[in-house]
């Protein structure tokens, strides 16, 4: 099995609810390695030591296991994030094991 990092992106969620999340987490079952967490107050740290407040629009993450990328994509097709609107996305990256 391969591991995939899910990065939840979009505008800052205003009045976000957890509607649908418990059901999706249950459906994901053993494929869910880490249910993740919301993220906030991001910043950019540069090589020169400067810090900027213009971090990307990421606001959460999770980690799943799937046989391949197609299976991982299938697993998130009914993700509850889609209820928040079409401006939200899930960026999916394979995390190679060492």
PDB file of C-alpha atoms in Angstrom:
ATOM      1  CA  UNK A   1       0.000   0.000   0.000  1.00  0.00           C
ATOM      2  CA  UNK A   2       1.091   3.539  -0.721  1.00  0.00           C
ATOM      3  CA  UNK A   3       0.554   6.545   1.529  1.00  0.00           C
ATOM      4  CA  UNK A   4      -0.945   9.779   0.303  1.00  0.00           C
ATOM      5  CA  UNK A   5      -0.955  13.191   1.930  1.00  0.00           C
ATOM      6  CA  UNK A   6      -4.207  15.103   1.483  1.00  0.00           C
ATOM      7  CA  UNK A   7      -3.893  18.887   1.662  1.00  0.00           C
ATOM      8  CA  UNK A   8      -7.169  20.735   1.977  1.00  0.00           C
ATOM      9  CA  UNK A   9      -7.016  24.069   0.170  1.00  0.00           C
ATOM     10  CA  UNK A  10      -9.316  26.953  -0.531  1.00  0.00           C
ATOM     11  CA  UNK A  11     -10.469  30.164   1.055  1.00  0.00           C
ATOM     12  CA  UNK A  12     -10.342  30.406   4.827  1.00  0.00           C
ATOM     13  CA  UNK A  13     -13.340  28.365   5.956  1.00  0.00           C
ATOM     14  CA  UNK A  14     -15.874  30.654   7.586  1.00  0.00           C
ATOM     15  CA  UNK A  15     -18.311  28.921   9.882  1.00  0.00           C
ATOM     16  CA  UNK A  16     -16.951  25.531   8.832  1.00  0.00           C
ATOM     17  CA  UNK A  17     -18.946  22.581  10.042  1.00  0.00           C
ATOM     18  CA  UNK A  18     -17.994  18.985  10.553  1.00  0.00           C
ATOM     19  CA  UNK A  19     -21.104  17.792   8.730  1.00  0.00           C
ATOM     20  CA  UNK A  20     -20.363  14.606   6.837  1.00  0.00           C
ATOM     21  CA  UNK A  21     -16.886  14.168   8.304  1.00  0.00           C
ATOM     22  CA  UNK A  22     -17.686  11.386  10.794  1.00  0.00           C
ATOM     23  CA  UNK A  23     -19.394   9.391   8.042  1.00  0.00           C
ATOM     24  CA  UNK A  24     -16.499   9.862   5.619  1.00  0.00           C
ATOM     25  CA  UNK A  25     -13.947   8.928   8.288  1.00  0.00           C
ATOM     26  CA  UNK A  26     -15.928   5.752   8.962  1.00  0.00           C
ATOM     27  CA  UNK A  27     -16.142   4.898   5.240  1.00  0.00           C
ATOM     28  CA  UNK A  28     -12.392   5.469   4.853  1.00  0.00           C
ATOM     29  CA  UNK A  29     -11.853   2.952   7.654  1.00  0.00           C
ATOM     30  CA  UNK A  30      -8.410   1.352   7.742  1.00  0.00           C
ATOM     31  CA  UNK A  31      -7.290   3.432   4.743  1.00  0.00           C
ATOM     32  CA  UNK A  32      -7.183   6.448   7.046  1.00  0.00           C
ATOM     33  CA  UNK A  33      -3.675   6.537   8.521  1.00  0.00           C
ATOM     34  CA  UNK A  34      -4.017   9.982  10.128  1.00  0.00           C
ATOM     35  CA  UNK A  35      -7.303  11.891  10.174  1.00  0.00           C
ATOM     36  CA  UNK A  36      -5.210  15.047  10.191  1.00  0.00           C
ATOM     37  CA  UNK A  37      -6.088  18.397  11.621  1.00  0.00           C
ATOM     38  CA  UNK A  38      -7.188  21.859  10.664  1.00  0.00           C
ATOM     39  CA  UNK A  39      -4.326  24.325  10.174  1.00  0.00           C
ATOM     40  CA  UNK A  40      -4.263  28.097  10.650  1.00  0.00           C
ATOM     41  CA  UNK A  41      -1.990  31.097  11.011  1.00  0.00           C
ATOM     42  CA  UNK A  42       0.486  29.932   8.356  1.00  0.00           C
ATOM     43  CA  UNK A  43       3.549  31.927   7.400  1.00  0.00           C
ATOM     44  CA  UNK A  44       6.401  31.679   4.924  1.00  0.00           C
ATOM     45  CA  UNK A  45       9.955  31.371   6.253  1.00  0.00           C
ATOM     46  CA  UNK A  46      12.622  32.262   3.708  1.00  0.00           C
ATOM     47  CA  UNK A  47      16.288  31.283   3.480  1.00  0.00           C
ATOM     48  CA  UNK A  48      17.353  34.766   4.574  1.00  0.00           C
ATOM     49  CA  UNK A  49      15.408  34.327   7.827  1.00  0.00           C
ATOM     50  CA  UNK A  50      12.601  36.681   6.888  1.00  0.00           C
ATOM     51  CA  UNK A  51       9.026  35.717   7.643  1.00  0.00           C
ATOM     52  CA  UNK A  52       5.996  36.687   5.538  1.00  0.00           C
ATOM     53  CA  UNK A  53       2.296  36.289   6.187  1.00  0.00           C
ATOM     54  CA  UNK A  54       1.484  35.211   2.607  1.00  0.00           C
ATOM     55  CA  UNK A  55       1.311  31.446   3.172  1.00  0.00           C
ATOM     56  CA  UNK A  56      -0.802  29.401   0.766  1.00  0.00           C
ATOM     57  CA  UNK A  57      -4.449  28.643   1.153  1.00  0.00           C
ATOM     58  CA  UNK A  58      -3.974  25.338   2.944  1.00  0.00           C
ATOM     59  CA  UNK A  59      -6.234  24.814   5.921  1.00  0.00           C
ATOM     60  CA  UNK A  60      -5.991  21.138   6.800  1.00  0.00           C
ATOM     61  CA  UNK A  61      -4.407  17.781   6.060  1.00  0.00           C
ATOM     62  CA  UNK A  62      -4.910  14.035   6.336  1.00  0.00           C
ATOM     63  CA  UNK A  63      -3.036  10.875   5.375  1.00  0.00           C
ATOM     64  CA  UNK A  64      -4.579   7.845   3.670  1.00  0.00           C
ATOM     65  CA  UNK A  65      -3.318   4.537   2.318  1.00  0.00           C
ATOM     66  CA  UNK A  66      -4.347   3.175  -1.053  1.00  0.00           C
ATOM     67  CA  UNK A  67      -3.020   0.737  -3.631  1.00  0.00           C
ATOM     68  CA  UNK A  68      -2.252   3.534  -6.109  1.00  0.00           C
ATOM     69  CA  UNK A  69      -3.156   7.106  -7.013  1.00  0.00           C
ATOM     70  CA  UNK A  70      -6.365   6.082  -8.772  1.00  0.00           C
ATOM     71  CA  UNK A  71      -7.564   4.290  -5.631  1.00  0.00           C
ATOM     72  CA  UNK A  72      -6.642   7.318  -3.499  1.00  0.00           C
ATOM     73  CA  UNK A  73      -8.577   9.642  -5.815  1.00  0.00           C
ATOM     74  CA  UNK A  74     -11.572   7.311  -5.626  1.00  0.00           C
ATOM     75  CA  UNK A  75     -11.418   7.404  -1.833  1.00  0.00           C
ATOM     76  CA  UNK A  76     -11.790  11.207  -1.760  1.00  0.00           C
ATOM     77  CA  UNK A  77     -14.494  11.497  -4.434  1.00  0.00           C
ATOM     78  CA  UNK A  78     -17.193  11.750  -1.761  1.00  0.00           C
ATOM     79  CA  UNK A  79     -15.121  13.797   0.708  1.00  0.00           C
ATOM     80  CA  UNK A  80     -17.189  16.199   2.836  1.00  0.00           C
ATOM     81  CA  UNK A  81     -14.944  19.140   1.889  1.00  0.00           C
ATOM     82  CA  UNK A  82     -16.850  19.327  -1.416  1.00  0.00           C
ATOM     83  CA  UNK A  83     -19.926  20.487   0.534  1.00  0.00           C
ATOM     84  CA  UNK A  84     -18.083  23.735   1.272  1.00  0.00           C
ATOM     85  CA  UNK A  85     -18.101  24.791  -2.395  1.00  0.00           C
ATOM     86  CA  UNK A  86     -16.297  24.294  -5.681  1.00  0.00           C
ATOM     87  CA  UNK A  87     -13.513  26.705  -4.718  1.00  0.00           C
ATOM     88  CA  UNK A  88     -12.142  24.094  -2.309  1.00  0.00           C
ATOM     89  CA  UNK A  89      -9.672  21.476  -3.464  1.00  0.00           C
ATOM     90  CA  UNK A  90      -7.802  18.489  -2.132  1.00  0.00           C
ATOM     91  CA  UNK A  91      -4.184  18.287  -3.211  1.00  0.00           C
ATOM     92  CA  UNK A  92      -3.039  14.677  -3.123  1.00  0.00           C
ATOM     93  CA  UNK A  93       0.624  13.663  -2.951  1.00  0.00           C
ATOM     94  CA  UNK A  94       2.191  10.223  -2.677  1.00  0.00           C
ATOM     95  CA  UNK A  95       4.512  10.024   0.321  1.00  0.00           C
ATOM     96  CA  UNK A  96       7.270   7.523  -0.535  1.00  0.00           C
ATOM     97  CA  UNK A  97       8.262   5.242   2.295  1.00  0.00           C
ATOM     98  CA  UNK A  98      11.898   5.095   3.299  1.00  0.00           C
TER      99      UNK A  98
END
